[in-house]
mmCIF file of C-alpha atoms and ligand atoms in Angstrom:
data_model
loop_
_atom_site.group_PDB
_atom_site.id
_atom_site.type_symbol
_atom_site.label_atom_id
_atom_site.label_comp_id
_atom_site.label_asym_id
_atom_site.label_seq_id
_atom_site.Cartn_x
_atom_site.Cartn_y
_atom_site.Cartn_z
ATOM 1 C CA MET A 1 161.131 159.434 110.758
ATOM 2 C CA ILE A 2 160.248 161.386 113.902
ATOM 3 C CA ILE A 3 162.619 163.991 115.338
ATOM 4 C CA LEU A 4 162.296 166.016 118.539
ATOM 5 C CA GLY A 5 163.945 169.439 118.278
ATOM 6 C CA ILE A 6 164.992 171.472 121.310
ATOM 7 C CA GLU A 7 165.932 175.169 121.193
ATOM 8 C CA SER A 8 167.271 177.057 124.230
ATOM 9 C CA SER A 9 169.978 179.390 122.903
ATOM 10 C CA CYS A 10 168.587 182.698 124.113
ATOM 11 C CA ASP A 11 165.347 183.614 125.890
ATOM 12 C CA ASP A 12 162.783 181.253 124.350
ATOM 13 C CA THR A 13 162.426 177.632 125.382
ATOM 14 C CA SER A 14 161.001 175.685 122.479
ATOM 15 C CA ALA A 15 160.372 172.059 121.517
ATOM 16 C CA ALA A 16 159.003 170.698 118.247
ATOM 17 C CA ILE A 17 158.189 167.415 116.584
ATOM 18 C CA VAL A 18 158.983 166.995 112.884
ATOM 19 C CA ALA A 19 157.922 163.832 111.053
ATOM 20 C CA ASP A 20 159.453 163.280 107.593
ATOM 21 C CA GLY A 21 160.020 167.008 107.174
ATOM 22 C CA LEU A 22 156.524 168.073 108.307
ATOM 23 C CA VAL A 23 155.941 169.928 111.584
ATOM 24 C CA LEU A 24 153.547 168.120 113.948
ATOM 25 C CA SER A 25 154.031 170.531 116.852
ATOM 26 C CA ASN A 26 156.091 173.616 117.696
ATOM 27 C CA VAL A 27 155.702 174.766 121.297
ATOM 28 C CA MET A 28 157.231 177.923 122.711
ATOM 29 C CA ALA A 29 157.621 179.419 126.175
ATOM 30 C CA SER A 30 158.776 183.026 125.912
ATOM 31 C CA GLN A 31 160.462 184.578 128.911
ATOM 32 C CA LYS A 32 158.822 187.790 130.092
ATOM 33 C CA VAL A 33 161.278 188.212 132.976
ATOM 34 C CA HIS A 34 163.760 190.207 130.810
ATOM 35 C CA GLU A 35 161.389 192.977 129.722
ATOM 36 C CA LYS A 36 162.015 195.221 132.688
ATOM 37 C CA TYR A 37 165.796 195.052 132.145
ATOM 38 C CA GLY A 38 165.606 196.133 128.504
ATOM 39 C CA GLY A 39 167.579 193.090 127.336
ATOM 40 C CA VAL A 40 168.160 189.410 128.064
ATOM 41 C CA VAL A 41 169.778 188.688 131.459
ATOM 42 C CA PRO A 42 171.731 185.437 130.925
ATOM 43 C CA GLU A 43 171.427 184.035 134.453
ATOM 44 C CA LEU A 44 167.664 184.633 134.533
ATOM 45 C CA ALA A 45 167.369 183.069 131.079
ATOM 46 C CA SER A 46 169.016 179.800 132.096
ATOM 47 C CA ARG A 47 166.875 179.557 135.234
ATOM 48 C CA ALA A 48 163.716 180.090 133.203
ATOM 49 C CA HIS A 49 164.818 177.450 130.658
ATOM 50 C CA GLN A 50 165.215 175.019 133.500
ATOM 51 C CA GLN A 51 161.671 175.691 134.673
ATOM 52 C CA ASN A 52 160.224 175.533 131.175
ATOM 53 C CA ILE A 53 161.997 172.672 129.477
ATOM 54 C CA ILE A 54 160.051 169.701 130.847
ATOM 55 C CA PRO A 55 156.553 171.172 130.364
ATOM 56 C CA VAL A 56 157.472 172.477 126.885
ATOM 57 C CA VAL A 57 158.833 169.131 125.664
ATOM 58 C CA ASP A 58 155.884 167.332 127.236
ATOM 59 C CA ASP A 59 153.467 169.670 125.466
ATOM 60 C CA ALA A 60 155.263 169.236 122.106
ATOM 61 C CA LEU A 61 155.063 165.434 122.400
ATOM 62 C CA LYS A 62 151.407 165.432 123.489
ATOM 63 C CA SER A 63 150.178 167.857 120.845
ATOM 64 C CA ALA A 64 151.944 165.792 118.170
ATOM 65 C CA GLY A 65 150.431 162.593 119.585
ATOM 66 C CA VAL A 66 153.900 161.120 120.073
ATOM 67 C CA VAL A 67 155.549 159.349 123.029
ATOM 68 C CA PRO A 68 159.323 159.296 123.641
ATOM 69 C CA ALA A 69 159.538 155.688 122.440
ATOM 70 C CA ASP A 70 158.311 156.823 118.972
ATOM 71 C CA LEU A 71 161.253 159.216 118.498
ATOM 72 C CA ASP A 72 164.071 158.364 116.081
ATOM 73 C CA ALA A 73 166.461 161.098 117.223
ATOM 74 C CA ILE A 74 166.761 164.281 119.284
ATOM 75 C CA ALA A 75 168.191 167.439 117.733
ATOM 76 C CA PHE A 76 169.311 170.267 120.004
ATOM 77 C CA THR A 77 170.894 173.713 119.587
ATOM 78 C CA ARG A 78 174.590 173.403 120.405
ATOM 79 C CA GLY A 79 175.345 177.080 119.651
ATOM 80 C CA PRO A 80 175.819 179.935 119.131
ATOM 81 C CA GLY A 81 174.032 181.432 122.117
ATOM 82 C CA LEU A 82 174.203 182.008 125.853
ATOM 83 C CA MET A 83 176.249 179.314 127.580
ATOM 84 C CA GLY A 84 173.911 178.753 130.520
ATOM 85 C CA SER A 85 170.862 178.597 128.267
ATOM 86 C CA LEU A 86 172.523 176.204 125.815
ATOM 87 C CA LEU A 87 173.565 173.954 128.709
ATOM 88 C CA VAL A 88 169.961 173.421 129.758
ATOM 89 C CA GLY A 89 168.824 172.273 126.297
ATOM 90 C CA THR A 90 171.954 170.238 125.643
ATOM 91 C CA SER A 91 171.826 168.410 128.984
ATOM 92 C CA PHE A 92 168.131 167.706 128.658
ATOM 93 C CA ALA A 93 168.574 166.371 125.100
ATOM 94 C CA LYS A 94 171.409 164.103 126.220
ATOM 95 C CA GLY A 95 169.416 162.737 129.143
ATOM 96 C CA LEU A 96 166.319 161.981 127.105
ATOM 97 C CA ALA A 97 168.301 160.465 124.200
ATOM 98 C CA LEU A 98 170.126 158.219 126.644
ATOM 99 C CA SER A 99 166.930 157.109 128.356
ATOM 100 C CA VAL A 100 165.208 156.057 125.093
ATOM 101 C CA ASP A 101 168.465 154.976 123.441
ATOM 102 C CA ILE A 102 168.282 157.084 120.276
ATOM 103 C CA PRO A 103 170.890 159.186 118.452
ATOM 104 C CA LEU A 104 171.680 162.773 119.336
ATOM 105 C CA ILE A 105 172.075 165.470 116.652
ATOM 106 C CA GLU A 106 173.803 168.804 117.290
ATOM 107 C CA VAL A 107 172.406 171.809 115.456
ATOM 108 C CA ASN A 108 173.912 175.191 114.670
ATOM 109 C CA HIS A 109 171.260 177.800 115.489
ATOM 110 C CA LEU A 110 172.138 180.001 112.480
ATOM 111 C CA GLN A 111 172.080 177.117 110.032
ATOM 112 C CA ALA A 112 168.692 176.205 111.480
ATOM 113 C CA HIS A 113 167.302 179.729 110.864
ATOM 114 C CA ILE A 114 168.121 179.227 107.173
ATOM 115 C CA LEU A 115 166.896 175.626 106.997
ATOM 116 C CA ALA A 116 163.524 176.864 108.312
ATOM 117 C CA HIS A 117 162.849 177.493 104.601
ATOM 118 C CA PHE A 118 163.001 173.736 104.033
ATOM 119 C CA ILE A 119 160.198 172.813 106.403
ATOM 120 C CA LEU A 120 157.746 171.001 104.133
ATOM 121 C CA LYS A 121 154.196 172.324 103.837
ATOM 122 C CA GLU A 122 151.444 169.755 103.873
ATOM 123 C CA LYS A 123 149.523 171.386 101.012
ATOM 124 C CA ASP A 124 152.532 172.283 98.901
ATOM 125 C CA PRO A 125 155.588 170.144 99.781
ATOM 126 C CA GLU A 126 157.381 171.085 96.537
ATOM 127 C CA ASN A 127 157.484 174.768 97.440
ATOM 128 C CA ILE A 128 160.975 174.966 98.967
ATOM 129 C CA PRO A 129 163.989 176.866 97.592
ATOM 130 C CA GLU A 130 166.219 175.336 94.947
ATOM 131 C CA PHE A 131 170.020 175.357 95.223
ATOM 132 C CA PRO A 132 171.963 177.546 95.050
ATOM 133 C CA PHE A 133 169.898 179.572 97.504
ATOM 134 C CA LEU A 134 170.880 183.038 98.761
ATOM 135 C CA CYS A 135 169.599 183.841 102.231
ATOM 136 C CA LEU A 136 169.795 187.001 104.327
ATOM 137 C CA LEU A 137 169.791 185.987 107.972
ATOM 138 C CA VAL A 138 168.959 188.886 110.300
ATOM 139 C CA SER A 139 168.318 188.392 113.991
ATOM 140 C CA GLY A 140 169.048 190.108 117.283
ATOM 141 C CA GLY A 141 172.558 188.684 117.303
ATOM 142 C CA HIS A 142 173.439 188.094 113.647
ATOM 143 C CA THR A 143 173.342 189.574 110.176
ATOM 144 C CA GLN A 144 174.760 187.357 107.472
ATOM 145 C CA LEU A 145 174.436 186.757 103.766
ATOM 146 C CA VAL A 146 174.680 183.048 103.169
ATOM 147 C CA VAL A 147 174.923 181.015 99.961
ATOM 148 C CA MET A 148 173.578 177.515 100.311
ATOM 149 C CA ASP A 149 174.626 174.859 97.773
ATOM 150 C CA ASP A 150 172.987 171.936 99.531
ATOM 151 C CA TYR A 151 170.998 171.302 102.718
ATOM 152 C CA LEU A 152 174.090 171.242 104.901
ATOM 153 C CA ASP A 153 176.497 173.120 102.660
ATOM 154 C CA MET A 154 176.491 176.837 103.536
ATOM 155 C CA LYS A 155 178.985 179.601 102.904
ATOM 156 C CA ILE A 156 178.878 183.059 104.551
ATOM 157 C CA ILE A 157 179.673 185.720 101.936
ATOM 158 C CA GLY A 158 178.866 188.800 104.056
ATOM 159 C CA ARG A 159 178.382 189.639 107.711
ATOM 160 C CA THR A 160 178.009 192.576 110.048
ATOM 161 C CA ILE A 161 181.222 194.117 111.280
ATOM 162 C CA ASP A 162 179.514 195.513 114.398
ATOM 163 C CA ASP A 163 175.830 195.430 115.455
ATOM 164 C CA ALA A 164 173.241 193.036 114.062
ATOM 165 C CA GLY A 165 170.170 194.292 112.185
ATOM 166 C CA GLY A 166 167.832 193.311 115.020
ATOM 167 C CA GLU A 167 170.132 195.026 117.478
ATOM 168 C CA ALA A 168 169.857 198.246 115.430
ATOM 169 C CA PHE A 169 166.061 198.036 115.753
ATOM 170 C CA ASP A 170 166.262 197.232 119.477
ATOM 171 C CA LYS A 171 168.850 199.866 120.424
ATOM 172 C CA CYS A 172 167.191 202.680 118.464
ATOM 173 C CA ALA A 173 163.838 201.649 119.935
ATOM 174 C CA LYS A 174 165.395 202.030 123.383
ATOM 175 C CA VAL A 175 166.475 205.573 122.460
ATOM 176 C CA MET A 176 162.834 206.213 121.553
ATOM 177 C CA GLY A 177 161.740 204.944 124.974
ATOM 178 C CA LEU A 178 160.061 201.843 123.549
ATOM 179 C CA PRO A 179 159.986 198.474 125.350
ATOM 180 C CA TYR A 180 162.338 195.547 124.603
ATOM 181 C CA PRO A 181 162.505 193.919 122.088
ATOM 182 C CA GLY A 182 161.929 197.057 120.059
ATOM 183 C CA GLY A 183 161.867 195.557 116.550
ATOM 184 C CA PRO A 184 158.207 194.520 116.510
ATOM 185 C CA VAL A 185 157.150 197.791 118.203
ATOM 186 C CA VAL A 186 158.986 199.919 115.630
ATOM 187 C CA ASP A 187 157.407 197.818 112.882
ATOM 188 C CA LYS A 188 153.914 198.492 114.231
ATOM 189 C CA LEU A 189 154.515 202.224 114.766
ATOM 190 C CA ALA A 190 156.087 202.568 111.320
ATOM 191 C CA ALA A 191 152.784 201.659 109.692
ATOM 192 C CA GLU A 192 151.327 204.967 110.921
ATOM 193 C CA GLY A 193 154.314 207.181 110.106
ATOM 194 C CA ASN A 194 155.921 208.928 107.150
ATOM 195 C CA PRO A 195 159.109 207.066 106.115
ATOM 196 C CA ASP A 196 160.465 210.202 104.413
ATOM 197 C CA ALA A 197 160.040 212.476 107.455
ATOM 198 C CA PHE A 198 163.689 212.077 108.533
ATOM 199 C CA THR A 199 166.820 210.960 106.726
ATOM 200 C CA PHE A 200 169.585 208.916 108.319
ATOM 201 C CA SER A 201 172.876 208.185 106.637
ATOM 202 C CA LYS A 202 173.730 204.708 105.415
ATOM 203 C CA PRO A 203 177.180 203.117 105.812
ATOM 204 C CA ARG A 204 179.522 202.942 102.832
ATOM 205 C CA LEU A 205 181.128 199.564 103.094
ATOM 206 C CA SER A 206 182.635 197.626 100.209
ATOM 207 C CA GLY A 207 181.771 193.980 99.520
ATOM 208 C CA PHE A 208 178.812 192.288 101.154
ATOM 209 C CA ASP A 209 179.516 193.260 104.759
ATOM 210 C CA TYR A 210 177.100 195.229 106.910
ATOM 211 C CA SER A 211 177.489 197.879 109.590
ATOM 212 C CA PHE A 212 174.807 199.318 111.874
ATOM 213 C CA SER A 213 176.679 201.019 114.697
ATOM 214 C CA GLY A 214 176.991 204.324 112.767
ATOM 215 C CA LEU A 215 173.245 204.472 112.256
ATOM 216 C CA LYS A 216 172.666 203.740 115.943
ATOM 217 C CA THR A 217 174.964 206.590 116.992
ATOM 218 C CA SER A 218 173.600 209.135 114.536
ATOM 219 C CA PHE A 219 170.047 208.183 115.527
ATOM 220 C CA LEU A 220 170.897 208.736 119.200
ATOM 221 C CA TYR A 221 172.443 212.182 118.538
ATOM 222 C CA PHE A 222 169.595 213.216 116.285
ATOM 223 C CA VAL A 223 166.969 212.351 118.901
ATOM 224 C CA ARG A 224 168.973 214.112 121.638
ATOM 225 C CA ASP A 225 169.229 217.289 119.553
ATOM 226 C CA GLN A 226 165.541 217.294 118.769
ATOM 227 C CA LEU A 227 164.660 216.745 122.441
ATOM 228 C CA LYS A 228 166.672 219.835 123.350
ATOM 229 C CA LYS A 229 164.464 221.877 121.018
ATOM 230 C CA ASP A 230 161.195 220.154 121.829
ATOM 231 C CA LYS A 231 160.797 217.992 124.923
ATOM 232 C CA ASP A 232 157.738 216.329 123.437
ATOM 233 C CA PHE A 233 159.538 215.324 120.247
ATOM 234 C CA LEU A 234 159.349 211.601 121.023
ATOM 235 C CA ILE A 235 155.599 211.855 121.459
ATOM 236 C CA SER A 236 154.767 213.987 118.441
ATOM 237 C CA ALA A 237 157.240 212.383 116.035
ATOM 238 C CA ARG A 238 157.144 208.772 117.271
ATOM 239 C CA ALA A 239 155.528 207.166 114.237
ATOM 240 C CA ASP A 240 157.514 209.254 111.709
ATOM 241 C CA LEU A 241 160.725 208.407 113.515
ATOM 242 C CA ALA A 242 159.893 204.684 113.522
ATOM 243 C CA ALA A 243 158.955 204.724 109.830
ATOM 244 C CA SER A 244 162.118 206.611 108.813
ATOM 245 C CA LEU A 245 164.332 204.334 110.932
ATOM 246 C CA GLN A 246 162.730 201.197 109.523
ATOM 247 C CA LYS A 247 163.115 202.491 105.965
ATOM 248 C CA THR A 248 166.844 203.093 106.542
ATOM 249 C CA ILE A 249 167.515 199.678 108.103
ATOM 250 C CA VAL A 250 165.559 197.891 105.382
ATOM 251 C CA SER A 251 167.384 199.808 102.678
ATOM 252 C CA ILE A 252 170.807 198.915 104.191
ATOM 253 C CA LEU A 253 169.774 195.253 104.319
ATOM 254 C CA MET A 254 168.362 195.210 100.778
ATOM 255 C CA ASP A 255 171.317 196.997 99.121
ATOM 256 C CA LYS A 256 173.768 194.200 99.936
ATOM 257 C CA LEU A 257 171.257 191.464 99.212
ATOM 258 C CA ILE A 258 170.699 192.913 95.730
ATOM 259 C CA LYS A 259 174.438 193.263 95.190
ATOM 260 C CA ALA A 260 175.011 189.660 96.292
ATOM 261 C CA SER A 261 172.324 188.403 93.944
ATOM 262 C CA GLU A 262 173.795 190.383 91.036
ATOM 263 C CA ASN A 263 177.295 189.105 91.786
ATOM 264 C CA THR A 264 176.450 185.454 92.284
ATOM 265 C CA GLY A 265 173.674 185.284 89.704
ATOM 266 C CA ILE A 266 171.453 183.551 92.268
ATOM 267 C CA ASN A 267 167.758 184.395 92.059
ATOM 268 C CA GLU A 268 166.400 181.946 94.652
ATOM 269 C CA ILE A 269 166.278 184.417 97.547
ATOM 270 C CA GLY A 270 165.109 184.204 101.158
ATOM 271 C CA ILE A 271 165.206 186.031 104.472
ATOM 272 C CA SER A 272 165.488 184.377 107.878
ATOM 273 C CA GLY A 273 165.784 185.230 111.560
ATOM 274 C CA GLY A 274 163.649 187.409 113.811
ATOM 275 C CA VAL A 275 163.874 190.498 111.588
ATOM 276 C CA ALA A 276 162.404 188.487 108.677
ATOM 277 C CA ALA A 277 159.099 189.195 110.442
ATOM 278 C CA ASN A 278 159.512 192.914 109.660
ATOM 279 C CA SER A 279 156.802 194.111 107.308
ATOM 280 C CA GLY A 280 159.046 196.752 105.700
ATOM 281 C CA LEU A 281 161.664 194.137 104.835
ATOM 282 C CA ARG A 282 159.073 191.654 103.576
ATOM 283 C CA ASN A 283 157.477 194.289 101.337
ATOM 284 C CA ALA A 284 160.833 195.484 100.012
ATOM 285 C CA LEU A 285 161.754 191.918 99.102
ATOM 286 C CA LEU A 286 158.463 191.301 97.316
ATOM 287 C CA MET A 287 158.792 194.593 95.412
ATOM 288 C CA GLU A 288 162.336 193.798 94.333
ATOM 289 C CA ALA A 289 161.340 190.283 93.290
ATOM 290 C CA LYS A 290 158.917 191.619 90.690
ATOM 291 C CA GLY A 291 161.542 193.627 88.842
ATOM 292 C CA ARG A 292 164.330 191.100 89.159
ATOM 293 C CA ASN A 293 162.831 187.755 88.361
ATOM 294 C CA TRP A 294 163.574 186.488 91.864
ATOM 295 C CA ASN A 295 161.815 183.562 93.483
ATOM 296 C CA VAL A 296 161.456 184.801 97.049
ATOM 297 C CA TYR A 297 160.876 182.755 100.190
ATOM 298 C CA LEU A 298 159.495 184.308 103.360
ATOM 299 C CA PRO A 299 159.365 182.049 106.386
ATOM 300 C CA GLU A 300 156.121 181.767 108.300
ATOM 301 C CA PHE A 301 156.233 184.060 111.321
ATOM 302 C CA SER A 302 156.371 181.165 113.818
ATOM 303 C CA TYR A 303 159.401 179.740 111.973
ATOM 304 C CA SER A 304 161.286 183.028 111.607
ATOM 305 C CA THR A 305 161.855 184.057 115.237
ATOM 306 C CA ASP A 306 163.578 181.529 117.496
ATOM 307 C CA ASN A 307 161.729 178.197 117.403
ATOM 308 C CA ALA A 308 162.416 174.482 117.714
ATOM 309 C CA ALA A 309 160.779 173.475 114.405
ATOM 310 C CA MET A 310 163.844 174.850 112.609
ATOM 311 C CA ILE A 311 166.080 172.815 114.933
ATOM 312 C CA ALA A 312 164.068 169.660 114.263
ATOM 313 C CA ILE A 313 164.083 170.164 110.460
ATOM 314 C CA THR A 314 167.868 170.607 110.544
ATOM 315 C CA GLY A 315 167.974 167.415 112.604
ATOM 316 C CA TYR A 316 165.943 165.715 109.883
ATOM 317 C CA TYR A 317 168.419 166.616 107.110
ATOM 318 C CA LYS A 318 171.354 165.659 109.344
ATOM 319 C CA PHE A 319 169.707 162.346 110.194
ATOM 320 C CA LEU A 320 169.531 161.536 106.471
ATOM 321 C CA LYS A 321 173.323 161.932 106.400
ATOM 322 C CA LYS A 322 173.740 160.053 109.704
ATOM 323 C CA GLU A 323 175.401 163.094 111.289
ATOM 324 C CA PHE A 324 175.121 162.114 114.934
ATOM 325 C CA VAL A 325 177.180 163.234 117.938
ATOM 326 C CA SER A 326 178.375 161.409 121.031
ATOM 327 C CA HIS A 327 177.105 162.149 124.521
ATOM 328 C CA ARG A 328 180.417 163.860 125.240
ATOM 329 C CA VAL A 329 179.269 166.881 123.195
ATOM 330 C CA THR A 330 179.304 170.247 125.014
ATOM 331 C CA PRO A 331 177.620 173.555 124.034
ATOM 332 C CA ASP A 332 179.577 175.989 121.878
ATOM 333 C CA ALA A 333 178.554 179.586 122.640
ATOM 334 C CA ARG A 334 180.457 180.958 119.624
ATOM 335 C CA MET A 335 179.746 178.205 117.103
ATOM 336 C CA ASN A 336 180.194 179.231 113.452
ATOM 337 C CA ILE A 337 178.299 178.033 110.390
HETATM 338 O O1 LIG B 1 165.896 185.280 115.638
HETATM 339 P P1 LIG B 1 165.441 185.974 116.868
HETATM 340 O O2 LIG B 1 164.103 185.608 117.425
HETATM 341 O O3 LIG B 1 166.480 185.792 118.023
HETATM 342 C C1 LIG B 1 167.862 185.839 117.837
HETATM 343 O O4 LIG B 1 168.443 184.767 117.527
HETATM 344 O O5 LIG B 1 168.402 186.971 117.946
HETATM 345 O O6 LIG B 1 165.490 187.545 116.563
HETATM 346 C C2 LIG B 1 165.134 188.497 117.512
HETATM 347 C C3 LIG B 1 165.288 189.880 116.883
HETATM 348 C C4 LIG B 1 165.102 191.026 117.862
HETATM 349 O O7 LIG B 1 166.145 191.960 117.647
HETATM 350 C C5 LIG B 1 163.742 191.628 117.491
HETATM 351 O O8 LIG B 1 163.633 192.997 117.748
HETATM 352 C C6 LIG B 1 163.726 191.350 115.998
HETATM 353 O O9 LIG B 1 164.281 190.065 115.859
HETATM 354 N N1 LIG B 1 162.354 191.376 115.434
HETATM 355 C C7 LIG B 1 161.930 192.338 114.580
HETATM 356 C C8 LIG B 1 160.563 192.045 114.305
HETATM 357 N N2 LIG B 1 160.210 190.920 114.998
HETATM 358 C C9 LIG B 1 161.336 190.528 115.678
HETATM 359 N N3 LIG B 1 162.571 193.396 114.064
HETATM 360 C C10 LIG B 1 161.874 194.179 113.231
HETATM 361 N N4 LIG B 1 160.573 193.981 112.919
HETATM 362 C C11 LIG B 1 159.884 192.937 113.430
HETATM 363 N N5 LIG B 1 158.597 192.754 113.092
HETATM 364 ZN ZN1 LIG B 2 167.745 183.186 116.413
#
């Protein structure tokens, strides 16, 4: 069974081919146009998607050695995301599905981030999580703890009440004068710094919910105060600041994940979303796994930030359940799991 996946929810246009759960191609066009604005500009994003979508899909088909007539279905991101961006992917998916007369499958972007763990590996197809599976999804827009009882059966048990984990990285990076998106830059700088150089307070929130806006504010005030004393603070203390910030964010993320695992008794544990690429978080998870008898699952880097392979794999599991949608479907910018 051959599925074409299309992802266009934010600032990356991506298309992928998945055949029986294996990825044949996963092509990505990242949009550089937003860098100078320090964040994604929605109107520019949708225009860039429109320019990128045909060459990206064409490339995905060609590198997989597939022609449109070989496809069994097209899966596309229906939401959540930016309306204009979603419209480009949705409209393109509808048009192509109509022209080759194959079913259309709508995909929730967040569900897809988690199902990225179920992409089969050629050498080791058995190595996917077992159910129930507890997954921490952290991206630029979302932070959620999700319990998965089956491929398409997910329950959110915790979420952020304000900023997302990736947003905390990005906003604090901006305070440090680093380029957007700041997460990967902080990660790189942190490797050269002392994580115990500075201490930032962590939120005290009951249950499994997260909060990052307090950290963002205290980080901003701390940096401002230091700059008053030493105008070169951001140069001399850059790496230490990045390492201490990363340590705090990772510790906030891990605390609730550990609590959720203890409460639910689930020890099949994964992380998903752009922040799953963070080396501090990956190391913390591996460390914790040793002491806690966890089986941990870290997505490959290319499947953890936004990508169409995760959309196509979700399409694959939905195809097995014949979960198709009509051509009347419209994007849903605020779609929930
Ligand atoms: O999943 P994603 O690609 O897009 C969204 O759906 O949001 O996640 C993007 C987020 C950004 O906030 C980016 O800074 C963060 O993931 N990110 C990282 C790293 N790589 C990407 N944050 C920390 N460390 C990284 N290595
Ligand atoms: Zn995402």
